[in-house]
Each structure stands twice: as structure tokens, then as C-alpha cells.
Coordinates of C-alpha atoms and ligand atoms in Angstrom, one line a residue:
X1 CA 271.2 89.8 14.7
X2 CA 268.9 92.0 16.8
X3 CA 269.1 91.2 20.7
X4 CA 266.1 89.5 21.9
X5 CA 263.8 91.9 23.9
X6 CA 264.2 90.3 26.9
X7 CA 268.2 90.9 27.4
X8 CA 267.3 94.9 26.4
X9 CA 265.1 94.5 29.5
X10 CA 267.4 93.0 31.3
X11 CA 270.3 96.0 30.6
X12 CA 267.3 98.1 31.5
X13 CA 266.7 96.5 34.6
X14 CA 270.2 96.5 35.4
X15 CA 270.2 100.7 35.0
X16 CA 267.3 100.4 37.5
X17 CA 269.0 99.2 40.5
X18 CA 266.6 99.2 43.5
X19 CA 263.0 97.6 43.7
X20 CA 260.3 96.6 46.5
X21 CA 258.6 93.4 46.8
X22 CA 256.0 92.5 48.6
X23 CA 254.9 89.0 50.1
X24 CA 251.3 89.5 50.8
X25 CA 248.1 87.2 51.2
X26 CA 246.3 84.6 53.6
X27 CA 249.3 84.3 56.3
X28 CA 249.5 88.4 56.5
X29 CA 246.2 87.7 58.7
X30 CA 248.5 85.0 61.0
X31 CA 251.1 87.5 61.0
X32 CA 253.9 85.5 62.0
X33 CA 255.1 84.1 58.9
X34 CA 254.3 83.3 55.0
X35 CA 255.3 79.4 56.4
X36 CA 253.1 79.4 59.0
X37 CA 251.5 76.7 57.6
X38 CA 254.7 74.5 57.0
X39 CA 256.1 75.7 60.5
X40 CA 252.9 74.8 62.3
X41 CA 251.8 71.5 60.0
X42 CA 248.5 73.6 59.2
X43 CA 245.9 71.7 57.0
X44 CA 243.9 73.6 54.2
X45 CA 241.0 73.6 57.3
X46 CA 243.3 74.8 59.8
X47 CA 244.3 77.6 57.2
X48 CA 241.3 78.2 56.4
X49 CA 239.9 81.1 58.9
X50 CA 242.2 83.0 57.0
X51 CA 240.5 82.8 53.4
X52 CA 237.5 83.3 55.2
X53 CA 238.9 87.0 56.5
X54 CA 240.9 88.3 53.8
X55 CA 239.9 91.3 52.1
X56 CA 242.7 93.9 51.7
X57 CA 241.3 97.3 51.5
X58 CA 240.4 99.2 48.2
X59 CA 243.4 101.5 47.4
X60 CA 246.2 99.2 49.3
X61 CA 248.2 98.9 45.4
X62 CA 248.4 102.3 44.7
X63 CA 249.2 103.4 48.3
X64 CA 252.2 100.7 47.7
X65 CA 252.7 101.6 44.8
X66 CA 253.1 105.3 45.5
X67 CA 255.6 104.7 48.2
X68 CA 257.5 102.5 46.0
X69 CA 258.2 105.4 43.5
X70 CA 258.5 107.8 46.7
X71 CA 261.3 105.3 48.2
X72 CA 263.1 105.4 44.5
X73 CA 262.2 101.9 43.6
X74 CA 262.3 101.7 39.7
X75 CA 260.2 98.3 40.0
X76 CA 258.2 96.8 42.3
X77 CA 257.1 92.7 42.7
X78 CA 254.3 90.8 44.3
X79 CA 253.5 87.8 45.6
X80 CA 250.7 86.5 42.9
X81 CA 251.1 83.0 44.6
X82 CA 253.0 81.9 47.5
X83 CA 254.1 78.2 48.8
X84 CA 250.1 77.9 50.5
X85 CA 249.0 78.4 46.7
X86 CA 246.5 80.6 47.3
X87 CA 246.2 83.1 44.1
X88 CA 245.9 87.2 44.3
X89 CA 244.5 86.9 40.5
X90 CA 242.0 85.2 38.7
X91 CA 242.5 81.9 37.7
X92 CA 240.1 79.6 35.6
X93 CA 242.1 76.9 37.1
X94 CA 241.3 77.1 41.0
X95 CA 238.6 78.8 43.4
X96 CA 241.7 79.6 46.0
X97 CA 242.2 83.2 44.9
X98 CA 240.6 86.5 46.1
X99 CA 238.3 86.5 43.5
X100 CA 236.1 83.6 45.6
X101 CA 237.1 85.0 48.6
X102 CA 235.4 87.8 50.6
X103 CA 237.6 90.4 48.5
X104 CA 236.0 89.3 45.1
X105 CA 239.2 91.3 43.6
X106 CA 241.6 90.3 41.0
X107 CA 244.5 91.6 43.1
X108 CA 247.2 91.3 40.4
X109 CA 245.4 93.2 38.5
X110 CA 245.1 96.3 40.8
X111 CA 248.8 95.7 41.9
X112 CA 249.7 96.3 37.9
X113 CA 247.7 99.1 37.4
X114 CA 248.8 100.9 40.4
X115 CA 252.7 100.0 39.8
X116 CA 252.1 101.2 35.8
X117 CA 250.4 104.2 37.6
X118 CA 253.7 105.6 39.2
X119 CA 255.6 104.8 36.1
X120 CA 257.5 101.8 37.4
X121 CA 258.2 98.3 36.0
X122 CA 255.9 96.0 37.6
X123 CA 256.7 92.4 38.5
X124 CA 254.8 89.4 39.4
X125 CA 256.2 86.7 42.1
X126 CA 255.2 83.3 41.0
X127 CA 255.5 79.9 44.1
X128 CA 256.5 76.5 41.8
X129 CA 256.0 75.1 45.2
X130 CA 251.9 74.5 46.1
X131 CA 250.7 73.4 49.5
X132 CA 247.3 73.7 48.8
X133 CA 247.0 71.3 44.9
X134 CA 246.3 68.0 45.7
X135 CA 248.7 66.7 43.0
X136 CA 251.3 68.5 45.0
X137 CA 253.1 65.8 47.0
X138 CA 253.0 65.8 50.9
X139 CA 254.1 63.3 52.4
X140 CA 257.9 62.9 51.4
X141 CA 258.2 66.5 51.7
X142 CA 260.5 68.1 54.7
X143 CA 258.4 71.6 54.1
X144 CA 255.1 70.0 53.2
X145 CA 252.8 70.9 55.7
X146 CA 250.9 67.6 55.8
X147 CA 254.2 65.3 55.8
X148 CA 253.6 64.3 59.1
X149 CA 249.5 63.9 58.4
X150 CA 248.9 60.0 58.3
X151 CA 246.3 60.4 55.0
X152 CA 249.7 61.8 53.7
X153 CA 250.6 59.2 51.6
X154 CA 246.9 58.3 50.5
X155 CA 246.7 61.0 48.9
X156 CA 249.9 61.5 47.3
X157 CA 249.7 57.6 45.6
X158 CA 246.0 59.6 44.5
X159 CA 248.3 62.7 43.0
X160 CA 249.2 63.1 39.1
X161 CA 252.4 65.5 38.9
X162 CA 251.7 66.0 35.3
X163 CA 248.7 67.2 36.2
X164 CA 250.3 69.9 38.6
X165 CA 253.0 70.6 36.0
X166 CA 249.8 71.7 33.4
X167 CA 248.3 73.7 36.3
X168 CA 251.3 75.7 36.8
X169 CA 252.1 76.2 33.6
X170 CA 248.8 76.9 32.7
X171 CA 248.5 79.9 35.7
X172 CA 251.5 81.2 34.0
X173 CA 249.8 81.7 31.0
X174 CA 247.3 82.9 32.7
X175 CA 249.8 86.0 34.2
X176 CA 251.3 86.3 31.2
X177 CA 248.0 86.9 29.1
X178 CA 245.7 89.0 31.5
X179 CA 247.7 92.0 32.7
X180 CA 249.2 93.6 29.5
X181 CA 252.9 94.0 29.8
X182 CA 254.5 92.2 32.7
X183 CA 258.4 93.2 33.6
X184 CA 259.7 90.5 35.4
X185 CA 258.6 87.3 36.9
X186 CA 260.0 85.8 40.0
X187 CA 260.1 82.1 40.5
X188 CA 260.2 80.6 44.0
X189 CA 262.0 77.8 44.4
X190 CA 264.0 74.6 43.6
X191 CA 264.7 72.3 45.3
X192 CA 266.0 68.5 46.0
X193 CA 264.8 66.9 42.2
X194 CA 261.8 69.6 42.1
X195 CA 264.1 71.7 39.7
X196 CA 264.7 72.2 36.0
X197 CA 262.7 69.9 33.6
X198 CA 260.7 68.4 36.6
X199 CA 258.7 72.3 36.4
X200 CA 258.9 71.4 32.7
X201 CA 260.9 74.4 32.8
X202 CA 262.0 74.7 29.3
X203 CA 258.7 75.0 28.1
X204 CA 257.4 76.7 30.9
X205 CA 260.4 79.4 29.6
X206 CA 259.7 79.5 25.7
X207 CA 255.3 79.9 26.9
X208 CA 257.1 83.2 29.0
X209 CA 259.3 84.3 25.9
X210 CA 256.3 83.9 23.6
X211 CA 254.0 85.1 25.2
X212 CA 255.8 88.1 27.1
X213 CA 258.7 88.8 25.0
X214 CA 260.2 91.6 27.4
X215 CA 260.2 89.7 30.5
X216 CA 262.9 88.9 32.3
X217 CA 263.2 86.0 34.8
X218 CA 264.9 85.1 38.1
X219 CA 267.1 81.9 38.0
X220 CA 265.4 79.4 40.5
X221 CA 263.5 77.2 37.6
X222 CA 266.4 75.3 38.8
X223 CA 269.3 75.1 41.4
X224 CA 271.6 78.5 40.4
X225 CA 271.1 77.0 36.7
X226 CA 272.0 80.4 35.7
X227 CA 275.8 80.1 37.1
X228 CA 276.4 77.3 35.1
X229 CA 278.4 76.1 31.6
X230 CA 277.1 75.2 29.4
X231 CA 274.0 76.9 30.5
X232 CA 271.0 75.1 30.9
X233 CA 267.8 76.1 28.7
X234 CA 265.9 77.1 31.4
X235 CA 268.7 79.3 33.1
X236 CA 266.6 82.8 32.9
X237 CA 268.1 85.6 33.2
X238 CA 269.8 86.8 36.2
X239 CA 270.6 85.2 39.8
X240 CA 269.4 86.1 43.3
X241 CA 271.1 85.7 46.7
X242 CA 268.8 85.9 49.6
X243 CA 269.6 88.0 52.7
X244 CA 273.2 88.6 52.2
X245 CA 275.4 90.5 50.2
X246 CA 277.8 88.6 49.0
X247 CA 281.7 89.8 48.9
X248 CA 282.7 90.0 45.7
X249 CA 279.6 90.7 42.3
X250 CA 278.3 87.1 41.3
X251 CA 279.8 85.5 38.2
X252 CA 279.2 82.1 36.3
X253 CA 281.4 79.0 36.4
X254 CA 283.4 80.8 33.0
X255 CA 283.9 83.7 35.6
X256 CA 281.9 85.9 33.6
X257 CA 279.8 88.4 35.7
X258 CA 276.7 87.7 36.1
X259 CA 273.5 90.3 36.5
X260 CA 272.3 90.1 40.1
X261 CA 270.0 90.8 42.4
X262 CA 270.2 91.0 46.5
X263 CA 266.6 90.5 48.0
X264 CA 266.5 90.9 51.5
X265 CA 263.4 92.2 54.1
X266 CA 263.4 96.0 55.8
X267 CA 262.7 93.5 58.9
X268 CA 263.5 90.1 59.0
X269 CA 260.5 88.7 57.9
X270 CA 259.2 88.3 54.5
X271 CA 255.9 89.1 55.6
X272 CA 253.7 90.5 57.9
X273 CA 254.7 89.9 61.3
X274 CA 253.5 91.5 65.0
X275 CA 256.6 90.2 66.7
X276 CA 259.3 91.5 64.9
X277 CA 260.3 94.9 64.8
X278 CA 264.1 94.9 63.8
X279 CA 263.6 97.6 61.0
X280 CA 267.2 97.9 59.5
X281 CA 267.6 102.1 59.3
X282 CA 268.0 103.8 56.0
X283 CA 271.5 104.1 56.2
X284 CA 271.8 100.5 56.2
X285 CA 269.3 100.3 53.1
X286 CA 271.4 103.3 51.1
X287 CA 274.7 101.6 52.3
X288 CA 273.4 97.9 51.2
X289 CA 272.5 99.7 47.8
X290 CA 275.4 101.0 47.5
X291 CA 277.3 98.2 48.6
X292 CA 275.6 96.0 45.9
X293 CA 275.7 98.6 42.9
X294 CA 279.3 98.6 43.8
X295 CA 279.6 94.9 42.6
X296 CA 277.1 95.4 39.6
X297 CA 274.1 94.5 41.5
X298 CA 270.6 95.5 41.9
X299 CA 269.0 95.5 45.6
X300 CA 265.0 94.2 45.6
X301 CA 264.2 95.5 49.4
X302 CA 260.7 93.4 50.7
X303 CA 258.7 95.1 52.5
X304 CA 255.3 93.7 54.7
X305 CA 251.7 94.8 54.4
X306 CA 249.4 93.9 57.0
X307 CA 246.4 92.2 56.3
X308 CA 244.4 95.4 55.3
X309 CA 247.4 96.0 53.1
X310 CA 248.4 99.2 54.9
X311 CA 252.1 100.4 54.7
X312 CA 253.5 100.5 58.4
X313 CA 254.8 103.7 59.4
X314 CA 257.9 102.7 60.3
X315 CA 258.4 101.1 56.6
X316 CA 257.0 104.8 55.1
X317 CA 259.3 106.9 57.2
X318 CA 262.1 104.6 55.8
X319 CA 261.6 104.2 52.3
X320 CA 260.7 108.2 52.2
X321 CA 264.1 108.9 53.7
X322 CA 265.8 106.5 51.4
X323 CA 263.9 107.9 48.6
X324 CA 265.2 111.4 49.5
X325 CA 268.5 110.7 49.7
X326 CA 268.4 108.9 46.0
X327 CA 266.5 111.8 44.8
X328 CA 269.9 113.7 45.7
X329 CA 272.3 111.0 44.6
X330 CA 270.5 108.8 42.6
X331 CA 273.4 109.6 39.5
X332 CA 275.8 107.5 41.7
X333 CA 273.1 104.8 41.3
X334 CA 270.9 104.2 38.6
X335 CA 272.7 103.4 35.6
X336 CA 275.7 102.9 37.4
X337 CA 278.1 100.0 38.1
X338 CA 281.1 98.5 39.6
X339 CA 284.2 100.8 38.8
X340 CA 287.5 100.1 37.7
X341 CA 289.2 100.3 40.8
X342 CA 289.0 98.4 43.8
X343 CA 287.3 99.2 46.9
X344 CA 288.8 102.1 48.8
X345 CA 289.5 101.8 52.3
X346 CA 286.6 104.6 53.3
X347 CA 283.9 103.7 51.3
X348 CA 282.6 102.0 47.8
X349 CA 283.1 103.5 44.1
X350 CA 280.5 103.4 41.6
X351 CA 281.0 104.4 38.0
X352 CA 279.3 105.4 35.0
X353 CA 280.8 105.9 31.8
X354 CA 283.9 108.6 32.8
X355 CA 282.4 109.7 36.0
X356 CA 283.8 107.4 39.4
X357 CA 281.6 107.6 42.5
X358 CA 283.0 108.1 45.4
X359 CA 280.4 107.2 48.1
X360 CA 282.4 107.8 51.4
X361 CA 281.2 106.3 54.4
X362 CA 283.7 106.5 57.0
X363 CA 284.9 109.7 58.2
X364 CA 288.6 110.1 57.1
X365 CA 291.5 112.0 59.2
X366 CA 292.8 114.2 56.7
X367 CA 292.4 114.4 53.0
X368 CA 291.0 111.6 51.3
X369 CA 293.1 108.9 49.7
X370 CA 291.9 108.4 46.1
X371 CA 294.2 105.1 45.5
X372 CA 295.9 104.7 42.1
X373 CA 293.9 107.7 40.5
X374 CA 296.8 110.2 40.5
X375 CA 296.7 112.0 36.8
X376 CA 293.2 110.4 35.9
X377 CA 290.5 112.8 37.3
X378 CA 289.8 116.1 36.5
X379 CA 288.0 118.3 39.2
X380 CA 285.2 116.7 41.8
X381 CA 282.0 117.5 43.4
X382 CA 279.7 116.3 46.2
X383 CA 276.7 115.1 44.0
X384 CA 273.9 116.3 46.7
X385 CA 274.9 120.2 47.0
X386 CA 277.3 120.0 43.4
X387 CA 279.8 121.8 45.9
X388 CA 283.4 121.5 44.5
X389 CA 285.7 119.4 46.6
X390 CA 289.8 120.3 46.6
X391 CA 291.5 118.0 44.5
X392 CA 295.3 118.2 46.7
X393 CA 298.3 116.4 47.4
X394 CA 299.8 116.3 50.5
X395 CA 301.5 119.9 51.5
X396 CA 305.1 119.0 51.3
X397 CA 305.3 115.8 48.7
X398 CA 308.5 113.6 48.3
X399 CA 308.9 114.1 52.2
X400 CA 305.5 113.1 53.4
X401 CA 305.5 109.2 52.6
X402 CA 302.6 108.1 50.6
X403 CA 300.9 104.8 50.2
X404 CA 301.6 104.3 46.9
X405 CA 303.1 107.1 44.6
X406 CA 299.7 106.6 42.2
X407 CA 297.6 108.1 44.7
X408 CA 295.8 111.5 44.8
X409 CA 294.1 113.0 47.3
X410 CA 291.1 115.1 47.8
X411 CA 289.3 117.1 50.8
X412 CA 285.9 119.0 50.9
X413 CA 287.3 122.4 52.1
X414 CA 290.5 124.0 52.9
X415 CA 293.0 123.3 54.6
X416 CA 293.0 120.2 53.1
X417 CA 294.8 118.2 55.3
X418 CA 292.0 119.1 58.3
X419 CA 289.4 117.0 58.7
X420 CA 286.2 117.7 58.2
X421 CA 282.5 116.2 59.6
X422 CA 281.3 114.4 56.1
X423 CA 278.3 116.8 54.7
X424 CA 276.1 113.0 55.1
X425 CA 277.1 110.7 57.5
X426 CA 275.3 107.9 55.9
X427 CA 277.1 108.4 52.2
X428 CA 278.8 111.8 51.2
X429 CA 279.2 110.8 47.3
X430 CA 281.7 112.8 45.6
X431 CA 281.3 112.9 41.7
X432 CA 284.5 112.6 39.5
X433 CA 285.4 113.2 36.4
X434 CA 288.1 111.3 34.8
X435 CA 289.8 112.0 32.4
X436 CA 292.1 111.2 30.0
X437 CA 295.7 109.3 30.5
X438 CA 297.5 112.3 28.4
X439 CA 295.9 115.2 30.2
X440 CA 297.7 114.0 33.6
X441 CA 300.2 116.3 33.1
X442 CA 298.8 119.6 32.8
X443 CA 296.2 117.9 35.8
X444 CA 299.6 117.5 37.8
X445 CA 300.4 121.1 36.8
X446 CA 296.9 122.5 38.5
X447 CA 297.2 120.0 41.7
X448 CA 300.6 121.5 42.0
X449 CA 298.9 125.1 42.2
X450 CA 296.5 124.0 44.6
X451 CA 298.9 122.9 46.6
X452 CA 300.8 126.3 46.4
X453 CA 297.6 127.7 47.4
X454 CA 297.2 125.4 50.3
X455 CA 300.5 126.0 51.9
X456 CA 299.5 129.6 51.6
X457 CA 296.4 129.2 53.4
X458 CA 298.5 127.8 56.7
X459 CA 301.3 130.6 56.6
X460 CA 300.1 133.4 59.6
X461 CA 298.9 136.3 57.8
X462 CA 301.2 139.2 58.6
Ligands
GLC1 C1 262.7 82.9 51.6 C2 261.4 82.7 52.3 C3 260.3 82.7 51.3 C4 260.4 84.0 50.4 C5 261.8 83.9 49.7 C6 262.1 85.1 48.9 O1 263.1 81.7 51.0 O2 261.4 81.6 53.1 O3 259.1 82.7 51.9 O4 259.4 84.0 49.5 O5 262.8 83.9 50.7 O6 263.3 84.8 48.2

């Protein structure tokens, strides 16, 4: 049997490794949060000052876009509806969308053109959760912003969910018909009994797998239905965990691994905001990638347009300098995955096919401990400059004690047991080769050479 083409996307997606979303419309003009209107119990007139102003200008997609592929992003996501329902596309089912607003653009559409532009995989961000449909319930609603408003309830006896459920699925359709090919699609969220078959999500699943065969989709048609066994129809195909890495890679309730994804913001806002300014640096973006590679994840970083939809400085400095560094080391990344050992005590490994990672983040006194790799790697190289590193052992073995009498050792210059500055402090990845169990003896032979050759280098010269 041929494998559907959505799980070939999704082994794609998992050799792609990093993406960028963006969360951008109406509350990128209040600029203090994409709940603004939940937080502050906004009505539709309260909010609606914003429709009235927003008109992002011509060129923001592919200036995204651009920097997307510039940061190393394989993929990129919007926001084609968020939780105040207004809509970046056209929609024959609503006059909230830029195409009745002062833009008079179909967003979506230049957001796909620009990402296809760049070459990456473009993905649409989808809200099951709609403030602004008056068949959306209110008033028994924590998040609602018009739970507290005393027509609440009015209205809501006047609501039809059925009617909802069409509209949603019918905007999906929409997406899914309009825009060519679309990548992924990004469901936000469930939540209480708004989850699984309440979306119609099974359907809503077979419309996407018709209709875009390639797609892959996030998990939240339901509450983590993707974890669970036997696996619900609507499951999609890979999970998300929002603003946090977690300690070990996801896996399902059979303890299976799971593909996943960890979305977090470069600030810590989803979107647009004047107030905060807590940009995490690129070495904590390389080193979160890293970190989540190294458990056979993908990292989707969110990033904030303002209103206009310009990229912030700060953002383009960051994503260029992440972008550079991948452009040196991006082997250790894409197409790589968790590796057969365990978390060494300087760093993370990554692995593809017979070539371990080493990405080391810590400086280390001394050679490097390779643990429980003794007689399985050939020689090594840092993957930026493809300078050789010294494979070693310590200078007089069988006296020195070692942690475990598996390990190997390596260093990036001679003597090895000096220690040097690491060539990048934010992750010096050495590239190894291993190799096969019955070449570890003539390996043994050459480490004991090098050894020779480093208890030379220490004698005075005479
Ligand atoms: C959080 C935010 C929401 C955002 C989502 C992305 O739940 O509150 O606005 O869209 O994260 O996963």
C-alpha cells in the first residue's frame, strides 16, 4: 500500500525542523495583545476602530517572507483567522476580512505567494474559536469577550451551533480551494466540550484530506487527541507544546514517539506589542533548536509584525544571525534527529544516518568526554570551518581513572588535554562519523598513535 501523501509531508516536514509564524491582524493596531478583546471585554464596536485602520502595507508578505528564508525557516504560518474572527482572506461567508476593510487585499493570498516565492512550505493558521459569529456562544464562555455583557444570553438562546459548525467548515474549504497547494494548517484550540466531533472534526478532517491531500495538521481538533490509543479520527498529524520545551521528545499513550512541534514567541507575546521587549537572543533560539531536534522535534519560532506589517529590527537582526549560523551548521539540523545516545553532560547530540552531532555548548576543561562511543567513530570535524578535531584518550590510560571504560575523548587542537575557548560559544557542532562495531579495533590502534603523538607533543624539545 502506498503511504498517504499527507504522512510523506509530514516526514518532509520533520527533515525541515524550524519555521516562523506569524499572528497578525486587527489587535496588531492595539498592540498589546491578540486577546485584547477577551482581556478587556471588548465588543465588536469597541473593536471596531481597528477594522476601520487596518491596512498592512503592500510588500509586508514578501519582506516576511524573505526574512523567513534568511533566518533558515523551511516553512512559515499565518494567522488567516484568529479568536476575534476577523479573516486575512476572502471569504463568501463574512464581510469581516481585509477584503471589506480599508486594505481591500486578500492577505492569504499574498502571504502564499510570497512564502512559495522564497521556496518555503507555506502554512495557514486557522481559530475554531470565533468572537465575532453570532452563533458563537458568549455568555457561558470564561474567554468570551461578552460573557459578562447582560444581552449575553439573549443572544446566545438566538445562536444555531450548527450553523457555526457549517461556517467553519465551510471557510476551510474555502483555504483549502483558493490558494493552490497549502502545507500545513494550524488549528487553534480546544477546549472544555468545544473539542473533537463538537468542530465536526472528522469531517472537517476528510474535507482537508480531500481536498488538500499533502496537508498536514496540528493536533488541537481536540484535547492532545493525537497522544491517544486508540487514536481518535480526528487526531491529525503531529502535536504541539506551547512555550516550553519539554524534557524528554513527546510520545503517545503506547510510548511511541510522536512528531512534534515547540511554538514559542522571539518575545513573549504572540503578537504585536509596544510594551514588551524581552527578545530572547539567538543563542537561545539556536540552542532551543537544538535542544528540540535533539528529542525529534521541530521548533515553529512566532514572530510580531506591527500593524503596517513591518519586521522590527530587533526580530531582523535575530533571525539573520540565526539564519547564519544554520547556514554553517544547518547538516546538524535539517534532516536530523534524536541520536542513539543519551544527552552528554556538555551539550546535545543530533544524528543523521552514521553521522552523530555533537553540538557543544558548555566549555569543557580538558578533552571532551564522548560517553560510551569508544570504538564507534571514525575521525571528527567542527561542521562550520570542516577543521579536524583530535580524536584522543587520556595521556597515560589504565592510570588516569575514566568515567566509564566505553568512553572516548576528543579535543579541537593539541595538546589535547588543554583546554581550549570553543570556536562558537553559542554551539561548536563537531561532525562524527561512526562507524562500524568491527572496525574498533584498528580505530583503537590509530587513537593509540595519537596518543603517542600527544605525549610527544608535551616532552621539552631538546
Ligand atoms: C496561545 C495564545 C494564542 C496563540 C497560541 C498559539 O494560546 O494565547 O493567542 O494563538 O498560543 O499556540
Amino acid at each position: 500500500m502506498t503511504k498517504p501523501a499527507h504522512l510523506a509531508s509530514l516526514s518532509q516536514w520533520q527533515d525541515d525542523r524550524f519555521g516562523m509564524s506569524l499572528h497578525f491582524g486587527l489587535y496588531s493596531l492595539a498592540a498589546r495583545g491578540e486577546w485584547v478583546r477577551s482581556a478587556e471585554q471588548l465588543s465588536v464596536e469597541d473593536y471596531q476602530s481597528y477594522y476601520d485602520a487596518f491596512a498592512p502595507e503592500p510588500g509586508w508578505a514578501a519582506a516576511w517572507a524573505r526574512l523567513a528564508r534568511q533566518g533558515g525557516a523551511r516553512y512559515a504560518v499565518l494567522t488567516a483567522k484568529h479568536h476575534d474572527g476577523f479573516c486575512l482572506f476572502d471569504s463568501a461567508l463574512t464581510r469581516y476580512s481585509s477584503m471589506h476593510g480599508p486594505a481591500r487585499r486578500d492577505l492569504v493570498r499574498e502571504w502564499i505567494e510570497a512564502v512559495r516565492a522564497e521556496g518555503l512550505k507555506a502554512g495557514l493558521y486557522y481559530s475554531l474559536v470565533d468572537w465575532h459569529h453570532p452563533d458563537y456562544p458568549a455568555s457561558r464562555d470564561r474567554q468570551h469577550p461578552l460573557r459578562h455583557h447582560p444581552e449575553a444570553p439573549a443572544r446566545d438562546a438566538a445562536g444555531d451551533w450548527t450553523r457555526y459548525v457549517a461556517y467553519l467548515h465551510g471557510q476551510v474549504e474555502e483555504l483549502c480551494s483558493h490558494y493552490g497547494r497549502i502545507d500545513s494548517l494550524v488549528f487553534d484550540f480546544s477546549y472544555w466540550d468545544f473539542a473533537g466531533e463538537k468542530w465536526g472534526a472528522t469531517e472537517l478532517l476528510r474535507k482537508i484530506r480531500a481536498l488538500q491531500p499533502h496537508c498536514i495538521v496540528n493536533d488541537r481538533l481536540g484535547n492532545e487527541p493525537r497522544k491517544k490509543i486508540p487514536r481518535p479520527s480526528f487526531a491529525g498529524d503531529y502535536e504541539q507544546t506551547e512555550q516550553n520545551i519539554p524534557q524528554q521528545g513527546l510520545r503517545d499513550d503506547a510510548g511511541l514517539p510522536m512528531p512534534w512541534e515547540g511554538w514559542f514567541t522571539l518575545t513573549n507575546s504572540w503578537s504585536f506589542s509596544t510594551t514588551d521587549q524581552l527578545w530572547k537572543s539567538p543563542t537561545t533560539i539556536i540552542r532551543a533548536l537544538v535542544n528540540c531536534v535533539s528529542k525529534g522535534g521541530n521548533l515553529l519560532l512566532n514572530v510580531c509584525p506591527d500593524a503596517r506589517g513591518r519586521v522590527p529590527d530587533q526580530a531582523e537582526r535575530t533571525l539573520n544571525e540565526v539564519g547564519g549560523w544554520l547556514r554553517l551548521n544547518g547538516d546538524s539540523i535539517y534532516g536530523a534527529a534524536a541520536a542513539a545516545w543519551p544527552k552528554p553532560e556538555w551539550g546535545r547530540f543530533t544524528q543523521k544516518d552514521r553521522t552523530l552531532f555533537a553540538h557543544v555548548l558548555e566549555p569543557v576543561i580538558g578533552n571532551i568526554t564522548l560517553p560510551e562511543l569508544r570504538g564507534r567513530i571514525r575521525r571528527g570535524h567542527v561542521l562550520a570551518t570542516q577543521a579536524e578535531v583530535v580524536v584522543c584518550d587520556f595521556w597515560n590510560p589504565g592510570v588516569q581513572t575514566f568515567d566509564g571504560p566505553e568512553d572516548i575523548f576528543f579535543n579541537f587542537a593539541r595538546p589535547t588535554a588543554w583546554t581550549y575557548p570553543l570556536p562558537d560559544a553559542r554551539d561548536t557542532v563537531v561532525a562524527f562519523e561512526l562507524g562500524e562495531e568491527s572496525e574498533a579495533q584498528a580505530l583503537c590502534q590509530r587513537w593509540d598513535d595519537a596518543r603517542a603523538q600527544d605525549i610527544h607533543s608535551r616532552l621539552p624539545i631538546s
